[in-house]
PDB file of C-alpha atoms in Angstrom:
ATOM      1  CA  UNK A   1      16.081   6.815 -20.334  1.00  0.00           C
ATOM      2  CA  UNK A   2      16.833   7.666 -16.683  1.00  0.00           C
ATOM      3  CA  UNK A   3      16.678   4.417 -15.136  1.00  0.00           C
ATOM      4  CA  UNK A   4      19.905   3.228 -17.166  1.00  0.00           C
ATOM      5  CA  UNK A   5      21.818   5.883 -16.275  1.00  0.00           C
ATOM      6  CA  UNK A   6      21.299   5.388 -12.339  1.00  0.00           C
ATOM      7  CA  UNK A   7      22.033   1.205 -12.022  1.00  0.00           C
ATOM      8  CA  UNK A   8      25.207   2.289 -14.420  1.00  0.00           C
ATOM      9  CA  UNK A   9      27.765  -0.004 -12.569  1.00  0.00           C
ATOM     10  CA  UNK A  10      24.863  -0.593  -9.873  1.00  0.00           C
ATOM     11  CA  UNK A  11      26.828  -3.577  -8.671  1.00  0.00           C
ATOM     12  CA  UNK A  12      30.217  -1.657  -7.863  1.00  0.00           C
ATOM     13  CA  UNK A  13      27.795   0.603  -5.654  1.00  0.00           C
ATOM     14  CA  UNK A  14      27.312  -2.547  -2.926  1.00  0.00           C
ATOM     15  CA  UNK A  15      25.730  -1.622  -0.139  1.00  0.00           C
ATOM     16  CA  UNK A  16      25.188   2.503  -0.942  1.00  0.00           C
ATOM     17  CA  UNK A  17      24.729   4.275   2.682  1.00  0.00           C
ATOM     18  CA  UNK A  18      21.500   5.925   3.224  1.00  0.00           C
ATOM     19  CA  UNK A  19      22.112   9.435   2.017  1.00  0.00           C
ATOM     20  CA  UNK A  20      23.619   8.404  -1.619  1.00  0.00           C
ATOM     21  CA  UNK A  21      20.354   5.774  -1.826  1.00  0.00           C
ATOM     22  CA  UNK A  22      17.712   8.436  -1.071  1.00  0.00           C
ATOM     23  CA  UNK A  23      19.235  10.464  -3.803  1.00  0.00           C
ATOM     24  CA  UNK A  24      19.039   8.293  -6.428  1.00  0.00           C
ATOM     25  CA  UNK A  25      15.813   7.345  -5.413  1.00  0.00           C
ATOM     26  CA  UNK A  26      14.289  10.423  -5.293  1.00  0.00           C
ATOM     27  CA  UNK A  27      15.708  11.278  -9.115  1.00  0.00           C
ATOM     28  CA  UNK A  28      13.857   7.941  -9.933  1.00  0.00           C
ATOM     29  CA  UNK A  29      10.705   9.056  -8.176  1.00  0.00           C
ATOM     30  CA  UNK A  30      11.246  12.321 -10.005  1.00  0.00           C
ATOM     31  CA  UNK A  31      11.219  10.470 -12.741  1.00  0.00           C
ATOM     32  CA  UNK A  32       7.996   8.672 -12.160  1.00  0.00           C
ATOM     33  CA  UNK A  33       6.010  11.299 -11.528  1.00  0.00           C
ATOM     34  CA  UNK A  34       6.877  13.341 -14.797  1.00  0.00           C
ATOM     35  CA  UNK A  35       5.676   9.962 -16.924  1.00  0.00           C
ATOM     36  CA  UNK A  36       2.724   9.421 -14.827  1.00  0.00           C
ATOM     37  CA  UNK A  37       1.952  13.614 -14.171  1.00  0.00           C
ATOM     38  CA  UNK A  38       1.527  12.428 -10.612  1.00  0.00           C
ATOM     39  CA  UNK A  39       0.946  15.352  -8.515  1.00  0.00           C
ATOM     40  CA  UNK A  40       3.348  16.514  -5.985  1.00  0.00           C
ATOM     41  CA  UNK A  41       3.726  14.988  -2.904  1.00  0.00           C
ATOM     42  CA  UNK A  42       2.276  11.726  -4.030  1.00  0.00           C
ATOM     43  CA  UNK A  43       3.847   9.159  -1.581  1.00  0.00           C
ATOM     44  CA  UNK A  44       6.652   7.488  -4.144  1.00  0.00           C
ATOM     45  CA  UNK A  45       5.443   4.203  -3.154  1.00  0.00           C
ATOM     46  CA  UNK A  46       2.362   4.995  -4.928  1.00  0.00           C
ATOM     47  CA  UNK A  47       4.209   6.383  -7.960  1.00  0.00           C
ATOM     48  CA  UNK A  48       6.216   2.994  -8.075  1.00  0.00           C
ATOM     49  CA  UNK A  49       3.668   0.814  -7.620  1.00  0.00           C
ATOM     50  CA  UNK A  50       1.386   2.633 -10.564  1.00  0.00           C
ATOM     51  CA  UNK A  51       4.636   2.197 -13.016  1.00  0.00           C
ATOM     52  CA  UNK A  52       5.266  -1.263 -11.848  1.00  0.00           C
ATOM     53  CA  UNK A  53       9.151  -0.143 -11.104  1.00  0.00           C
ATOM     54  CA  UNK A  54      11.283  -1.794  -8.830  1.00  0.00           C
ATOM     55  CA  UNK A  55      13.574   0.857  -6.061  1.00  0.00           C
ATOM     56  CA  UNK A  56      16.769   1.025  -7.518  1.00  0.00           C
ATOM     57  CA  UNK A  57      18.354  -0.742  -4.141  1.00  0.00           C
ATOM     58  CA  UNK A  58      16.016  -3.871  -5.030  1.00  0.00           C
ATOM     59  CA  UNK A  59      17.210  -3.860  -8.801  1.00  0.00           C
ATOM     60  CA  UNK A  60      21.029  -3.451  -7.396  1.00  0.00           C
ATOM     61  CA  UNK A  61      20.393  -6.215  -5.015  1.00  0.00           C
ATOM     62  CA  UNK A  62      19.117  -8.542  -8.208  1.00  0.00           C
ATOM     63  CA  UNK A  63      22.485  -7.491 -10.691  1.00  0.00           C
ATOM     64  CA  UNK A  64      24.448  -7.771  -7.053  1.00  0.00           C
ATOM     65  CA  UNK A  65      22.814 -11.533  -6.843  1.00  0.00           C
ATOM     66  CA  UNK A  66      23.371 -12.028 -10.661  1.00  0.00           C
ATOM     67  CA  UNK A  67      27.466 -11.457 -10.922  1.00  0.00           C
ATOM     68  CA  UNK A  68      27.522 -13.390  -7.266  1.00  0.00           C
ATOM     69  CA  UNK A  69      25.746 -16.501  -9.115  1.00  0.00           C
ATOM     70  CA  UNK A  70      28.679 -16.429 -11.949  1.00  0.00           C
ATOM     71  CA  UNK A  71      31.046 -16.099  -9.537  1.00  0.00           C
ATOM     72  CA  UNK A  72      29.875 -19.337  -7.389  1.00  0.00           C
ATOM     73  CA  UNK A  73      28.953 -21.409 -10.711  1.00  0.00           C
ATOM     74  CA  UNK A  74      32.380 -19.968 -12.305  1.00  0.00           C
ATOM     75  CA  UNK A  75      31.196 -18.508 -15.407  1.00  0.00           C
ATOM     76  CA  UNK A  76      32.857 -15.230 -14.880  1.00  0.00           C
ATOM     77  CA  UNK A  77      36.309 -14.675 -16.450  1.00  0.00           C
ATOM     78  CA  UNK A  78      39.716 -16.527 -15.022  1.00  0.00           C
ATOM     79  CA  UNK A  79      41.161 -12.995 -13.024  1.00  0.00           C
ATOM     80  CA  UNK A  80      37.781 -12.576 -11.670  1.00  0.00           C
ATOM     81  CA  UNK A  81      37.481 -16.553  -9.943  1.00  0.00           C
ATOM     82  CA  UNK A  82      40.020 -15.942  -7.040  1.00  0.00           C
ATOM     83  CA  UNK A  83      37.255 -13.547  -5.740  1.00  0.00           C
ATOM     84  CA  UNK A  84      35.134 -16.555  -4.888  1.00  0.00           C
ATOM     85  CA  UNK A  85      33.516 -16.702  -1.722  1.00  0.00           C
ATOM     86  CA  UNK A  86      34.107 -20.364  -0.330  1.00  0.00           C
ATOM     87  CA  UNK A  87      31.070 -21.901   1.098  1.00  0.00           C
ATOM     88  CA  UNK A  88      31.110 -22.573   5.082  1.00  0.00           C
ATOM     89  CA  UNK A  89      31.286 -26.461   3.771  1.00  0.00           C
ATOM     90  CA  UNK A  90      34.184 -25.828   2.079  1.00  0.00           C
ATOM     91  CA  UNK A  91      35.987 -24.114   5.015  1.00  0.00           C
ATOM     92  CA  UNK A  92      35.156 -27.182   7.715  1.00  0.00           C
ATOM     93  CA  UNK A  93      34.746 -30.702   7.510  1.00  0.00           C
ATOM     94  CA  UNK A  94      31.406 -30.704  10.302  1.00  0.00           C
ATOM     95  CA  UNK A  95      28.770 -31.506   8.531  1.00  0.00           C
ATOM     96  CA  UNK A  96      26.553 -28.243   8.734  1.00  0.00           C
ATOM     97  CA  UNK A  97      22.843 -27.267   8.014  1.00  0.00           C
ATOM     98  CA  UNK A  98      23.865 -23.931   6.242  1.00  0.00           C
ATOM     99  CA  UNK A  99      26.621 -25.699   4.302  1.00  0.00           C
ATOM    100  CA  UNK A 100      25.527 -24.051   0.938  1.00  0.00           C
ATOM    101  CA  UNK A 101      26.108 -20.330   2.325  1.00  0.00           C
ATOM    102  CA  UNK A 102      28.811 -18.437   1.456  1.00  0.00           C
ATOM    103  CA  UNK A 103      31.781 -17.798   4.050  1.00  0.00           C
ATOM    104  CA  UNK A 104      31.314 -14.022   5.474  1.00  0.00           C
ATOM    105  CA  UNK A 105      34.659 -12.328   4.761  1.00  0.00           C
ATOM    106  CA  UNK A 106      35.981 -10.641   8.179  1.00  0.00           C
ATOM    107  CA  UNK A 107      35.123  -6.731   7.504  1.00  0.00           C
ATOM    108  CA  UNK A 108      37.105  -4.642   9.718  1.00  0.00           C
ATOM    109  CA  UNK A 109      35.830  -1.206   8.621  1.00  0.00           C
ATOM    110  CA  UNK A 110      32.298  -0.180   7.249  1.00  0.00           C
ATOM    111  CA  UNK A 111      33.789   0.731   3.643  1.00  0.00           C
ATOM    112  CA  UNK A 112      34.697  -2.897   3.154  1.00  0.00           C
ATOM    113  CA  UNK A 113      31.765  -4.221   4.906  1.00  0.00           C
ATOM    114  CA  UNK A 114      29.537  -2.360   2.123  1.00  0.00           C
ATOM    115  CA  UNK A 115      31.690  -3.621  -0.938  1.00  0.00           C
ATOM    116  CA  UNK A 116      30.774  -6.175  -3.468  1.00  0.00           C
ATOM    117  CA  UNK A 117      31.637  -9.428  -1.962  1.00  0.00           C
ATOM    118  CA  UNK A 118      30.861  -8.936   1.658  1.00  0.00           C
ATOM    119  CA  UNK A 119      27.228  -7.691   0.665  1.00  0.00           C
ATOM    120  CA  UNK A 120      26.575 -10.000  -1.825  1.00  0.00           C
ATOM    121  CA  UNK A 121      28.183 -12.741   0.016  1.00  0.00           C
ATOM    122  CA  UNK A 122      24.469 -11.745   3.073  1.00  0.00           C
ATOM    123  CA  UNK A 123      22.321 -11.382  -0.107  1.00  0.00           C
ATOM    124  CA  UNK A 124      23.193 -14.834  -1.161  1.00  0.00           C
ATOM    125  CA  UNK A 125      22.868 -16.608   1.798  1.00  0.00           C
ATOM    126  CA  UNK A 126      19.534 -14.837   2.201  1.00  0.00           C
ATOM    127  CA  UNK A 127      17.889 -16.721  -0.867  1.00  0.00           C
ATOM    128  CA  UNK A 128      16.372 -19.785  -0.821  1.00  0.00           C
ATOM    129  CA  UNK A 129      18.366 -22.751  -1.443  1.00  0.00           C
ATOM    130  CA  UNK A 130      16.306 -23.614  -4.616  1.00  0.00           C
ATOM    131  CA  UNK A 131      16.963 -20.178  -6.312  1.00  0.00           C
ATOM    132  CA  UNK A 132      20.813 -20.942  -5.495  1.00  0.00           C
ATOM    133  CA  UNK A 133      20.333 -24.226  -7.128  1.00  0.00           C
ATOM    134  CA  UNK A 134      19.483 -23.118  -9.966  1.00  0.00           C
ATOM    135  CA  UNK A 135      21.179 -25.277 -13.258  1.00  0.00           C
ATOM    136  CA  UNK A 136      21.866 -22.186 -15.352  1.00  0.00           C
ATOM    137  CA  UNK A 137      21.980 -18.813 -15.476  1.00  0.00           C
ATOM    138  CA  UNK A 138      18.203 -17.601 -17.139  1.00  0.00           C
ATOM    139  CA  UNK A 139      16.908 -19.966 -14.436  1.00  0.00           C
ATOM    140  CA  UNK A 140      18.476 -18.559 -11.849  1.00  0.00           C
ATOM    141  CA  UNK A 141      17.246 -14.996 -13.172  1.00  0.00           C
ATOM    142  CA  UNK A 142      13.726 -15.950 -13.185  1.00  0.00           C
ATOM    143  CA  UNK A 143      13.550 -16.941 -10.217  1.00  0.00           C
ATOM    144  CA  UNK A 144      15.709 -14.317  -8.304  1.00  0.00           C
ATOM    145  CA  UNK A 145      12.697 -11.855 -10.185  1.00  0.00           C
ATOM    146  CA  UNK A 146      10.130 -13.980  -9.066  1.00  0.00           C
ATOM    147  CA  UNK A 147      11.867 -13.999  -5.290  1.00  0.00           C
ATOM    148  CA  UNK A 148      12.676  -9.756  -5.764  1.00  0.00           C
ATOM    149  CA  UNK A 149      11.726  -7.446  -7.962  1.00  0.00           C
ATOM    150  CA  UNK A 150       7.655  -6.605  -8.810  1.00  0.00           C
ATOM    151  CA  UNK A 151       5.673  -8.799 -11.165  1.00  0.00           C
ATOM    152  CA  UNK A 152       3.997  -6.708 -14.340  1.00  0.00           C
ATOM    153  CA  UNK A 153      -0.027  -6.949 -14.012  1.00  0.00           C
ATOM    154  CA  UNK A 154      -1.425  -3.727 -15.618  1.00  0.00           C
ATOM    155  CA  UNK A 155       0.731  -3.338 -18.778  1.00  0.00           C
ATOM    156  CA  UNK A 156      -1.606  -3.784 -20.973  1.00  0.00           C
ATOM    157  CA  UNK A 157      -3.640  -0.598 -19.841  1.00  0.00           C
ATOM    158  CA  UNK A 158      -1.046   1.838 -20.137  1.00  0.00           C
ATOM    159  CA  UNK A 159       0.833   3.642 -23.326  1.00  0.00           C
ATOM    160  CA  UNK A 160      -2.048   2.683 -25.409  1.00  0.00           C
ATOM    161  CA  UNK A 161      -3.520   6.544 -27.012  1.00  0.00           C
ATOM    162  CA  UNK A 162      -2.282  10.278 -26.190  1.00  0.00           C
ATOM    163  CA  UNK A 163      -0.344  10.606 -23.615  1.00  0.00           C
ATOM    164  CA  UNK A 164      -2.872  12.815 -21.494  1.00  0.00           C
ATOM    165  CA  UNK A 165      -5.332  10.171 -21.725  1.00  0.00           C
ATOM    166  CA  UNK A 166      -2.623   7.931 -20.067  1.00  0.00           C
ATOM    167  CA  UNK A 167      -1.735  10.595 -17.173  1.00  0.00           C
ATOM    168  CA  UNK A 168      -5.400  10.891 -16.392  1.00  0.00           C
ATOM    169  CA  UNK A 169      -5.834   7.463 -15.720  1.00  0.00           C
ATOM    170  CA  UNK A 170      -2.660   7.042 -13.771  1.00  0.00           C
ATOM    171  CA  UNK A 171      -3.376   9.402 -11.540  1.00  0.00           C
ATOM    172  CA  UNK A 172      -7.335   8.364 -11.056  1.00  0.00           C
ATOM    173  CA  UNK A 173      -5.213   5.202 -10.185  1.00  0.00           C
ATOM    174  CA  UNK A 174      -3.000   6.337  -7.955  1.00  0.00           C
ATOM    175  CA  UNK A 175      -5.647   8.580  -6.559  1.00  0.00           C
ATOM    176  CA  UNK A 176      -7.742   4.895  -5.585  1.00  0.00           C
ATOM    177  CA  UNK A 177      -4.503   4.064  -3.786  1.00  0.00           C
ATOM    178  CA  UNK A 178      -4.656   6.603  -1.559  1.00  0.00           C
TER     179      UNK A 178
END
């Protein structure tokens, strides 16, 4: 229920400077440790790792890489296409190695440098060129997970029986971990 509520237009955020990201962070830690009943202080890496969740810059980076990919294989609506990066092929006739990445917009202040396109613009040119090849969009998604975000391994222990049964094994868990 909380997680929604913090990537809410998670893609309009950018590049969030340091101070706004640690606070929604720690709310999601927060978070995590009232489902698991980790104890305080438990390193949040720890807390993450035992709920299999993702830090909310890593999940903005993913929807951030998603609405890029519509933009470059034009499936986003008509008044949103002149917002398409060109590629650095497009913008010279040399043939180049990095042809397939994305033309870096000029950024003369920090504000703009953090905004959708320019940030996007480094995320995408730091995936592989088979992710960015991708033929369609659920493709694509699967593999920008499998580049990104955490795989699920231990679902199948938890939320199975009363909820203090599950704490108490979380935090044995997490207790291994540390």
């Amino acid at each position: 229920m909380v997680r929604p509520k913090l990537e809410y237009a998670a893609v309009l955020f950018g590049d969030l400077p340091c101070s706004a990201s640690k606070i929604l962070e720690r709310v999601q830690y927060q978070a995590g440790c009232l489902i698991t009943g980790a104890p305080r202080r438990t390193p949040s890496s720890i807390v993450l790792q035992e709920l299999e969740w993702d830090s909310l810059s890593t999940r903005r980076h993913f929807h951030s890489l998603i609405l890029m990919y519509k933009l470059v294989k034009g499936l986003v609506p008509p008044h949103l296409q002149p917002l398409t990066p060109v590629t650095r092929g497009e913008r010279t006739h040399v043939q180049l190695r990095n042809s397939g990445h994305l033309h870096l917009p000029r950024c003369r202040t920090q504000i703009y440098k953090s905004s959708f396109i320019p940030h996007a613009s480094r995320l995408w040119n730091q995936l592989p060129q088979v992710v960015k090849e991708a033929p369609s969009l659920s493709t694509f998604k699967n593999s920008c997970k499998a580049h990104l975000l955490t795989q699920p391994r231990h679902q199948a222990r938890r939320r199975n029986g009363p909820r203090l049964d599950n704490i108490l094994a979380a935090r044995r868990r997490m207790d291994q971990c540390l």
